[in-house]
């Protein structure tokens, strides 16, 4: 845990934490409900697939949570200022390890963040920085959980409804819960990353809405195309994923990511990013991102077109007559609208249009649209009083960057970077 100065923890941040807990519980409850329904009706195959997705997603999230807990403990041992603020069971390592083994580490992080947020509100802002620190980790874990579980689950539920040509109430509820989880993750994750940038105060509701829409319009057609392809060639669905996922992981590796603090953790992160990229794009490396974004969307558009064409050729005309033509037109149009909203966001709704970036002396005239200047220590060498979540600061740097000039200071000292939000 390092230090920097960012925005204060607000009542809206606390509300997001509370809603995040409720959304997490609702999502888990709906998953268990669907699994129970499958088992009680004798659909053991779908029961096994659903439980497998839930368990795999939970294990991945718990691994990330445990890696970060270990890293934070090392920092707390070397920083007496933050060791007294540990809300993870007062540094009871064995208890926290046991909770992760029983897949409860993620939930306990939710509870800890909500408890710390309530303490901040009760004490009129005391401990605000540490509450923000906790919410940053949660936003990343929710992103991972969403694309490891909610996105595959939503695709699975859509496929089952297409395969059976009917939809039960429990399936509709599960699809709604997964969609809600994905939508909430987009808003919450964007808010968390922007808190590392001085433009956060100008991120209005209109800008957030457009940001949400272009993500939803790009992710939705992608999941629908995969579900439609699976409905006609179910035996090739895993082959399709295993054909694309290693390529995406290789691309992440080629971008030389440095998000985790151990080689094993870094490969876990790269594998997870490959899974996320199967559904949605986000930036993970320094440098120009426009070219990589164009390559990604072109590749996904071509892959989506192949999936949609395959479904159209192998579908049952009699069973799909009522919706086939609509989907064939709607999905490509929705994807194009998503790209349009993305362009519209950066041209008309970007916070930089309402607040010019502040330039510091000594920086080049060609500045990025948003600027993050993160120091591990103040100019006189003393640490600043605000804990900085290095992991999320790093990801904010890469997620929002188009141009960046950075230098490595040390393993635990952060980079100084200029970024585009």
Short mmCIF file of C-alpha atoms in Angstrom, two decimals:
data_model
loop_
_atom_site.label_atom_id
_atom_site.label_comp_id
_atom_site.label_asym_id
_atom_site.label_seq_id
_atom_site.Cartn_x
_atom_site.Cartn_y
_atom_site.Cartn_z
CA UNK A 1 0.00 0.00 0.00
CA UNK A 2 1.57 3.27 -1.11
CA UNK A 3 0.55 6.83 -0.75
CA UNK A 4 -0.99 9.55 -2.86
CA UNK A 5 -3.76 12.08 -2.74
CA UNK A 6 -7.09 11.31 -4.39
CA UNK A 7 -10.75 12.07 -3.87
CA UNK A 8 -12.52 11.59 -0.58
CA UNK A 9 -14.89 8.75 0.21
CA UNK A 10 -18.46 9.98 -0.26
CA UNK A 11 -21.92 8.78 0.69
CA UNK A 12 -22.35 7.74 -2.95
CA UNK A 13 -19.31 5.48 -2.65
CA UNK A 14 -20.88 3.91 0.43
CA UNK A 15 -24.16 3.45 -1.44
CA UNK A 16 -22.26 1.71 -4.26
CA UNK A 17 -20.67 -0.61 -1.68
CA UNK A 18 -24.06 -1.51 -0.20
CA UNK A 19 -25.62 -2.06 -3.64
CA UNK A 20 -22.58 -4.11 -4.60
CA UNK A 21 -23.15 -6.46 -1.65
CA UNK A 22 -26.85 -6.76 -2.49
CA UNK A 23 -26.11 -7.40 -6.17
CA UNK A 24 -23.52 -10.04 -5.26
CA UNK A 25 -25.95 -11.87 -2.94
CA UNK A 26 -28.77 -11.64 -5.48
CA UNK A 27 -26.53 -13.00 -8.22
CA UNK A 28 -25.35 -15.93 -6.07
CA UNK A 29 -28.91 -16.63 -4.94
CA UNK A 30 -30.22 -16.68 -8.51
CA UNK A 31 -27.37 -19.02 -9.53
CA UNK A 32 -28.25 -21.45 -6.77
CA UNK A 33 -31.93 -21.21 -7.64
CA UNK A 34 -31.25 -22.08 -11.29
CA UNK A 35 -28.92 -24.94 -10.31
CA UNK A 36 -31.57 -26.33 -7.95
CA UNK A 37 -34.20 -26.12 -10.69
CA UNK A 38 -31.99 -28.03 -13.12
CA UNK A 39 -31.25 -30.73 -10.57
CA UNK A 40 -34.86 -31.16 -9.47
CA UNK A 41 -35.98 -31.54 -13.10
CA UNK A 42 -33.32 -34.15 -13.81
CA UNK A 43 -31.21 -31.92 -16.10
CA UNK A 44 -27.98 -33.16 -14.58
CA UNK A 45 -25.85 -32.04 -17.51
CA UNK A 46 -26.90 -28.39 -17.30
CA UNK A 47 -26.69 -28.60 -13.51
CA UNK A 48 -23.08 -29.75 -13.80
CA UNK A 49 -22.16 -27.08 -16.38
CA UNK A 50 -23.69 -24.30 -14.28
CA UNK A 51 -22.06 -25.46 -11.06
CA UNK A 52 -18.74 -25.85 -12.89
CA UNK A 53 -18.89 -22.24 -14.12
CA UNK A 54 -19.76 -21.02 -10.62
CA UNK A 55 -16.94 -22.97 -8.96
CA UNK A 56 -14.32 -21.99 -11.53
CA UNK A 57 -15.27 -18.34 -11.29
CA UNK A 58 -15.21 -18.43 -7.50
CA UNK A 59 -11.80 -20.10 -7.38
CA UNK A 60 -10.29 -17.53 -9.75
CA UNK A 61 -11.68 -14.62 -7.72
CA UNK A 62 -10.49 -16.15 -4.43
CA UNK A 63 -6.99 -16.61 -5.90
CA UNK A 64 -6.78 -12.96 -6.88
CA UNK A 65 -8.11 -11.90 -3.49
CA UNK A 66 -5.54 -14.06 -1.68
CA UNK A 67 -2.63 -12.86 -3.84
CA UNK A 68 -3.55 -9.27 -3.07
CA UNK A 69 -4.03 -9.97 0.63
CA UNK A 70 -0.52 -11.44 0.78
CA UNK A 71 0.92 -8.44 -1.02
CA UNK A 72 -0.90 -5.99 1.26
CA UNK A 73 0.38 -7.79 4.34
CA UNK A 74 3.96 -7.31 3.15
CA UNK A 75 3.34 -3.60 2.68
CA UNK A 76 1.61 -3.28 6.03
CA UNK A 77 4.53 -4.93 7.78
CA UNK A 78 6.84 -2.32 6.26
CA UNK A 79 4.48 0.59 6.92
CA UNK A 80 3.37 1.09 10.50
CA UNK A 81 0.99 3.79 9.37
CA UNK A 82 -1.29 1.37 7.59
CA UNK A 83 -0.90 -1.73 9.73
CA UNK A 84 -3.30 -0.35 12.30
CA UNK A 85 -5.95 0.12 9.61
CA UNK A 86 -6.16 -3.52 8.58
CA UNK A 87 -9.84 -4.41 8.51
CA UNK A 88 -9.28 -7.98 7.32
CA UNK A 89 -9.89 -9.64 10.68
CA UNK A 90 -7.04 -7.78 12.39
CA UNK A 91 -4.38 -9.62 10.40
CA UNK A 92 -5.59 -13.10 11.36
CA UNK A 93 -3.96 -14.75 8.40
CA UNK A 94 -5.07 -18.31 9.12
CA UNK A 95 -8.70 -17.28 9.48
CA UNK A 96 -8.61 -15.28 6.26
CA UNK A 97 -6.91 -18.18 4.46
CA UNK A 98 -9.64 -20.53 5.68
CA UNK A 99 -12.32 -18.14 4.44
CA UNK A 100 -10.73 -18.16 0.99
CA UNK A 101 -10.58 -21.95 0.99
CA UNK A 102 -14.34 -21.98 1.69
CA UNK A 103 -14.84 -19.41 -1.11
CA UNK A 104 -15.86 -16.62 1.28
CA UNK A 105 -12.91 -14.24 0.82
CA UNK A 106 -14.65 -12.14 -1.82
CA UNK A 107 -17.78 -11.79 0.30
CA UNK A 108 -15.70 -10.81 3.33
CA UNK A 109 -14.03 -8.09 1.27
CA UNK A 110 -17.50 -6.74 0.46
CA UNK A 111 -18.45 -6.75 4.13
CA UNK A 112 -15.14 -5.15 5.16
CA UNK A 113 -15.52 -2.37 2.60
CA UNK A 114 -19.09 -1.71 3.68
CA UNK A 115 -18.11 -1.70 7.36
CA UNK A 116 -15.22 0.68 6.72
CA UNK A 117 -17.52 2.91 4.67
CA UNK A 118 -20.02 3.05 7.53
CA UNK A 119 -17.22 3.94 9.95
CA UNK A 120 -16.16 6.79 7.66
CA UNK A 121 -19.71 8.11 7.54
CA UNK A 122 -20.14 7.73 11.32
CA UNK A 123 -16.82 9.49 12.06
CA UNK A 124 -17.37 12.31 9.55
CA UNK A 125 -14.68 11.31 7.08
CA UNK A 126 -12.06 9.73 9.34
CA UNK A 127 -10.49 6.75 7.55
CA UNK A 128 -11.80 7.87 4.15
CA UNK A 129 -8.60 7.00 2.28
CA UNK A 130 -8.52 3.39 3.46
CA UNK A 131 -12.19 2.92 2.54
CA UNK A 132 -11.35 4.07 -0.98
CA UNK A 133 -8.41 1.67 -1.04
CA UNK A 134 -10.74 -1.26 -0.27
CA UNK A 135 -13.31 -0.29 -2.90
CA UNK A 136 -10.65 -0.20 -5.62
CA UNK A 137 -9.76 -3.87 -5.09
CA UNK A 138 -13.44 -4.80 -5.01
CA UNK A 139 -14.08 -3.11 -8.35
CA UNK A 140 -11.40 -5.25 -10.01
CA UNK A 141 -12.62 -8.43 -8.32
CA UNK A 142 -16.17 -7.67 -9.46
CA UNK A 143 -14.89 -7.22 -13.01
CA UNK A 144 -13.21 -10.63 -12.85
CA UNK A 145 -16.24 -12.29 -11.27
CA UNK A 146 -18.57 -10.75 -13.85
CA UNK A 147 -16.71 -11.99 -16.91
CA UNK A 148 -15.73 -15.34 -15.38
CA UNK A 149 -19.25 -16.17 -14.23
CA UNK A 150 -22.01 -13.72 -15.21
CA UNK A 151 -21.09 -13.40 -18.89
CA UNK A 152 -20.66 -17.18 -19.47
CA UNK A 153 -23.78 -17.83 -17.42
CA UNK A 154 -25.82 -15.36 -19.44
CA UNK A 155 -24.57 -17.00 -22.64
CA UNK A 156 -25.43 -20.43 -21.24
CA UNK A 157 -28.95 -19.40 -20.21
CA UNK A 158 -29.57 -17.86 -23.63
CA UNK A 159 -28.35 -21.04 -25.32
CA UNK A 160 -30.61 -23.24 -23.18
CA UNK A 161 -33.64 -21.11 -24.04
CA UNK A 162 -32.75 -21.29 -27.74
CA UNK A 163 -32.06 -25.02 -27.56
CA UNK A 164 -35.37 -25.80 -25.82
CA UNK A 165 -37.25 -23.10 -27.76
CA UNK A 166 -38.90 -21.98 -24.52
CA UNK A 167 -38.01 -20.04 -21.38
CA UNK A 168 -39.02 -20.68 -17.78
CA UNK A 169 -39.39 -17.93 -15.20
CA UNK A 170 -36.29 -18.96 -13.31
CA UNK A 171 -34.23 -18.74 -16.50
CA UNK A 172 -35.50 -15.25 -17.24
CA UNK A 173 -34.66 -14.18 -13.68
CA UNK A 174 -31.17 -15.59 -14.02
CA UNK A 175 -30.61 -13.76 -17.32
CA UNK A 176 -31.86 -10.53 -15.73
CA UNK A 177 -29.57 -11.01 -12.72
CA UNK A 178 -26.54 -11.63 -14.93
CA UNK A 179 -27.35 -8.64 -17.12
CA UNK A 180 -27.75 -6.46 -14.02
CA UNK A 181 -24.45 -7.68 -12.67
CA UNK A 182 -22.63 -6.87 -15.92
CA UNK A 183 -24.26 -3.45 -16.19
CA UNK A 184 -23.44 -2.58 -12.59
CA UNK A 185 -19.85 -3.73 -13.01
CA UNK A 186 -19.36 -1.42 -15.98
CA UNK A 187 -20.53 1.64 -14.03
CA UNK A 188 -18.79 0.74 -10.78
CA UNK A 189 -15.49 -0.22 -12.42
CA UNK A 190 -15.39 2.96 -14.46
CA UNK A 191 -16.10 5.08 -11.38
CA UNK A 192 -13.35 3.36 -9.42
CA UNK A 193 -10.71 3.81 -12.11
CA UNK A 194 -11.62 7.44 -12.67
CA UNK A 195 -11.04 8.21 -8.99
CA UNK A 196 -7.31 8.08 -9.78
CA UNK A 197 -7.70 10.96 -12.22
CA UNK A 198 -8.40 14.65 -11.60
CA UNK A 199 -11.29 14.62 -14.10
CA UNK A 200 -13.51 12.50 -11.83
CA UNK A 201 -15.50 15.46 -10.55
CA UNK A 202 -16.63 16.20 -14.11
CA UNK A 203 -17.83 12.67 -14.88
CA UNK A 204 -21.52 13.46 -15.17
CA UNK A 205 -24.48 11.12 -15.38
CA UNK A 206 -24.86 11.74 -19.12
CA UNK A 207 -21.25 10.76 -19.74
CA UNK A 208 -21.63 7.67 -17.55
CA UNK A 209 -24.82 6.68 -19.38
CA UNK A 210 -23.16 6.85 -22.80
CA UNK A 211 -20.18 4.91 -21.43
CA UNK A 212 -22.55 2.27 -20.10
CA UNK A 213 -24.50 2.03 -23.35
CA UNK A 214 -21.54 1.45 -25.64
CA UNK A 215 -20.24 -1.31 -23.37
CA UNK A 216 -23.65 -2.95 -23.20
CA UNK A 217 -24.19 -2.71 -26.98
CA UNK A 218 -20.81 -4.31 -27.66
CA UNK A 219 -20.97 -7.04 -25.02
CA UNK A 220 -24.62 -8.04 -25.62
CA UNK A 221 -24.32 -8.94 -29.32
CA UNK A 222 -21.08 -10.81 -28.61
CA UNK A 223 -22.73 -13.06 -26.03
CA UNK A 224 -25.79 -13.52 -28.24
CA UNK A 225 -23.66 -14.55 -31.22
CA UNK A 226 -21.82 -17.14 -29.12
CA UNK A 227 -25.14 -18.48 -27.78
CA UNK A 228 -26.65 -18.72 -31.27
CA UNK A 229 -23.60 -20.55 -32.60
CA UNK A 230 -23.71 -22.96 -29.65
CA UNK A 231 -27.42 -23.65 -30.26
CA UNK A 232 -26.69 -25.19 -33.67
CA UNK A 233 -23.18 -26.62 -33.11
CA UNK A 234 -22.91 -27.30 -29.36
CA UNK A 235 -19.98 -29.69 -29.79
CA UNK A 236 -17.89 -26.94 -31.40
CA UNK A 237 -18.53 -24.24 -28.78
CA UNK A 238 -15.63 -25.33 -26.56
CA UNK A 239 -13.42 -25.70 -29.64
CA UNK A 240 -14.24 -22.13 -30.66
CA UNK A 241 -13.33 -20.81 -27.20
CA UNK A 242 -10.14 -22.86 -26.97
CA UNK A 243 -9.15 -21.66 -30.44
CA UNK A 244 -9.49 -17.94 -29.61
CA UNK A 245 -8.61 -17.79 -25.90
CA UNK A 246 -4.93 -18.88 -26.25
CA UNK A 247 -4.47 -16.29 -28.99
CA UNK A 248 -5.84 -13.59 -26.70
CA UNK A 249 -3.64 -14.76 -23.81
CA UNK A 250 -0.62 -14.67 -26.12
CA UNK A 251 -1.55 -11.11 -27.10
CA UNK A 252 -1.70 -10.12 -23.43
CA UNK A 253 1.73 -11.66 -22.87
CA UNK A 254 3.12 -9.81 -25.89
CA UNK A 255 1.99 -6.54 -24.28
CA UNK A 256 4.26 -7.28 -21.29
CA UNK A 257 1.74 -6.72 -18.53
CA UNK A 258 3.01 -6.17 -14.99
CA UNK A 259 -0.12 -6.13 -12.88
CA UNK A 260 0.63 -8.81 -10.27
CA UNK A 261 3.63 -9.18 -7.96
CA UNK A 262 4.61 -12.76 -8.78
CA UNK A 263 5.12 -14.73 -12.03
CA UNK A 264 2.33 -17.16 -11.16
CA UNK A 265 -0.06 -14.36 -10.31
CA UNK A 266 0.83 -12.52 -13.52
CA UNK A 267 0.02 -15.56 -15.67
CA UNK A 268 -3.27 -15.96 -13.80
CA UNK A 269 -4.00 -12.33 -14.64
CA UNK A 270 -3.10 -12.81 -18.31
CA UNK A 271 -5.29 -15.90 -18.58
CA UNK A 272 -8.16 -13.98 -16.97
CA UNK A 273 -7.71 -11.03 -19.32
CA UNK A 274 -7.86 -13.47 -22.23
CA UNK A 275 -11.22 -14.67 -20.92
CA UNK A 276 -12.48 -11.10 -20.50
CA UNK A 277 -11.36 -10.21 -24.02
CA UNK A 278 -13.45 -13.08 -25.32
CA UNK A 279 -16.44 -10.89 -24.41
CA UNK A 280 -15.19 -7.32 -24.07
CA UNK A 281 -12.15 -5.08 -24.61
CA UNK A 282 -10.20 -3.09 -22.07
CA UNK A 283 -6.67 -1.81 -22.16
CA UNK A 284 -3.96 -3.47 -20.07
CA UNK A 285 -0.71 -2.09 -21.45
CA UNK A 286 1.10 1.20 -21.85
CA UNK A 287 1.35 3.17 -25.03
CA UNK A 288 -1.04 3.89 -27.87
CA UNK A 289 -4.27 1.97 -27.54
CA UNK A 290 -6.25 3.15 -30.55
CA UNK A 291 -4.52 0.72 -32.88
CA UNK A 292 -4.96 -2.22 -30.51
CA UNK A 293 -8.62 -1.30 -30.01
CA UNK A 294 -9.22 -1.20 -33.78
CA UNK A 295 -7.50 -4.57 -34.22
CA UNK A 296 -9.56 -6.10 -31.40
CA UNK A 297 -12.95 -4.81 -32.58
CA UNK A 298 -12.18 -5.77 -36.18
CA UNK A 299 -11.25 -9.28 -35.08
CA UNK A 300 -14.35 -9.63 -32.88
CA UNK A 301 -16.61 -8.24 -35.59
CA UNK A 302 -15.24 -10.79 -38.07
CA UNK A 303 -15.58 -13.61 -35.54
CA UNK A 304 -19.11 -12.52 -34.67
CA UNK A 305 -20.03 -12.46 -38.36
CA UNK A 306 -18.71 -16.01 -38.77
CA UNK A 307 -20.68 -17.20 -35.73
CA UNK A 308 -23.86 -15.52 -36.93
CA UNK A 309 -23.48 -16.85 -40.48
CA UNK A 310 -22.87 -20.37 -39.17
CA UNK A 311 -26.02 -20.18 -37.04
CA UNK A 312 -28.07 -18.95 -40.01
CA UNK A 313 -26.87 -21.81 -42.21
CA UNK A 314 -27.42 -24.59 -39.65
CA UNK A 315 -30.56 -23.32 -37.88
CA UNK A 316 -33.96 -25.02 -38.04
CA UNK A 317 -36.04 -22.68 -40.26
CA UNK A 318 -39.33 -23.85 -38.77
CA UNK A 319 -38.34 -23.34 -35.13
CA UNK A 320 -36.51 -20.04 -35.66
CA UNK A 321 -38.86 -18.45 -38.17
CA UNK A 322 -40.33 -16.02 -35.64
CA UNK A 323 -37.04 -14.42 -34.59
CA UNK A 324 -34.25 -15.46 -37.00
CA UNK A 325 -34.50 -12.49 -39.37
CA UNK A 326 -34.81 -10.05 -36.48
CA UNK A 327 -31.67 -11.34 -34.80
CA UNK A 328 -29.73 -11.42 -38.07
CA UNK A 329 -30.35 -7.69 -38.48
CA UNK A 330 -30.47 -6.56 -34.85
CA UNK A 331 -27.17 -8.00 -33.60
CA UNK A 332 -24.89 -6.41 -36.23
CA UNK A 333 -26.78 -3.11 -35.93
CA UNK A 334 -26.43 -3.19 -32.14
CA UNK A 335 -22.68 -3.83 -32.43
CA UNK A 336 -22.29 -0.94 -34.87
CA UNK A 337 -24.32 1.27 -32.52
CA UNK A 338 -21.96 0.29 -29.72
CA UNK A 339 -18.99 1.43 -31.77
CA UNK A 340 -20.87 4.62 -32.61
CA UNK A 341 -21.63 5.31 -28.94
CA UNK A 342 -17.98 4.66 -28.12
CA UNK A 343 -16.89 7.24 -30.69
CA UNK A 344 -19.61 9.60 -29.48
CA UNK A 345 -18.36 9.27 -25.92
CA UNK A 346 -14.83 10.34 -26.79
CA UNK A 347 -15.99 13.10 -29.17
CA UNK A 348 -18.87 14.66 -27.22
CA UNK A 349 -19.17 13.27 -23.68
CA UNK A 350 -15.61 12.81 -22.54
CA UNK A 351 -14.85 14.72 -19.28
CA UNK A 352 -11.85 16.38 -20.94
CA UNK A 353 -14.29 18.42 -23.05
CA UNK A 354 -15.62 20.09 -19.93
CA UNK A 355 -12.38 20.51 -18.02
CA UNK A 356 -9.02 21.14 -19.72
CA UNK A 357 -6.13 19.06 -18.31
CA UNK A 358 -3.81 20.80 -15.87
CA UNK A 359 -0.27 21.00 -17.14
CA UNK A 360 2.74 20.83 -14.94
CA UNK A 361 6.01 22.61 -15.53
CA UNK A 362 8.53 20.58 -17.44
CA UNK A 363 6.01 18.44 -19.29
CA UNK A 364 5.75 18.38 -23.05
CA UNK A 365 3.23 20.60 -24.81
CA UNK A 366 1.40 17.57 -26.28
CA UNK A 367 -0.33 16.38 -23.15
CA UNK A 368 -2.73 13.50 -22.78
CA UNK A 369 -6.35 14.39 -22.16
CA UNK A 370 -6.29 13.22 -18.55
CA UNK A 371 -3.35 13.25 -16.23
CA UNK A 372 -2.43 11.07 -13.30
CA UNK A 373 0.66 11.96 -11.33
CA UNK A 374 1.32 9.34 -8.65
CA UNK A 375 4.23 9.58 -6.24
CA UNK A 376 5.20 7.08 -3.60
CA UNK A 377 6.63 9.87 -1.48
CA UNK A 378 6.37 13.64 -1.22
CA UNK A 379 9.11 15.94 -2.37
CA UNK A 380 10.75 16.03 1.02
CA UNK A 381 10.92 12.23 1.10
CA UNK A 382 8.16 11.70 3.67
CA UNK A 383 5.21 9.52 2.72
CA UNK A 384 1.93 11.27 2.12
CA UNK A 385 -0.97 10.34 4.40
CA UNK A 386 -3.22 8.74 1.79
CA UNK A 387 -2.89 5.06 0.93
CA UNK A 388 -2.68 4.35 -2.77
CA UNK A 389 -3.91 1.12 -4.27
CA UNK A 390 -0.96 0.40 -6.58
CA UNK A 391 -2.75 -2.35 -8.46
CA UNK A 392 -5.72 -0.21 -9.44
CA UNK A 393 -3.57 2.87 -10.10
CA UNK A 394 -1.59 0.73 -12.52
CA UNK A 395 -4.72 -0.54 -14.19
CA UNK A 396 -6.19 2.96 -14.40
CA UNK A 397 -2.99 4.05 -16.11
CA UNK A 398 -3.28 1.32 -18.74
CA UNK A 399 -7.08 1.25 -19.03
CA UNK A 400 -7.32 4.93 -19.87
CA UNK A 401 -4.00 5.53 -21.62
CA UNK A 402 -3.37 6.38 -25.23
CA UNK A 403 0.05 7.93 -24.74
CA UNK A 404 2.22 7.44 -21.73
CA UNK A 405 5.69 8.38 -20.65
CA UNK A 406 6.72 6.40 -17.61
CA UNK A 407 9.77 5.24 -15.75
CA UNK A 408 10.20 2.39 -13.28
CA UNK A 409 11.32 3.54 -9.82
CA UNK A 410 11.42 0.24 -7.91
CA UNK A 411 9.35 -2.88 -7.21
CA UNK A 412 7.15 -1.03 -4.75
CA UNK A 413 7.48 2.58 -5.91
CA UNK A 414 4.98 3.61 -8.53
CA UNK A 415 5.46 5.07 -12.01
CA UNK A 416 4.77 8.65 -12.97
CA UNK A 417 2.54 8.59 -15.98
CA UNK A 418 0.44 10.77 -18.28
CA UNK A 419 -2.72 9.09 -19.46
CA UNK A 420 -5.77 9.53 -21.62
CA UNK A 421 -9.02 8.62 -19.86
#
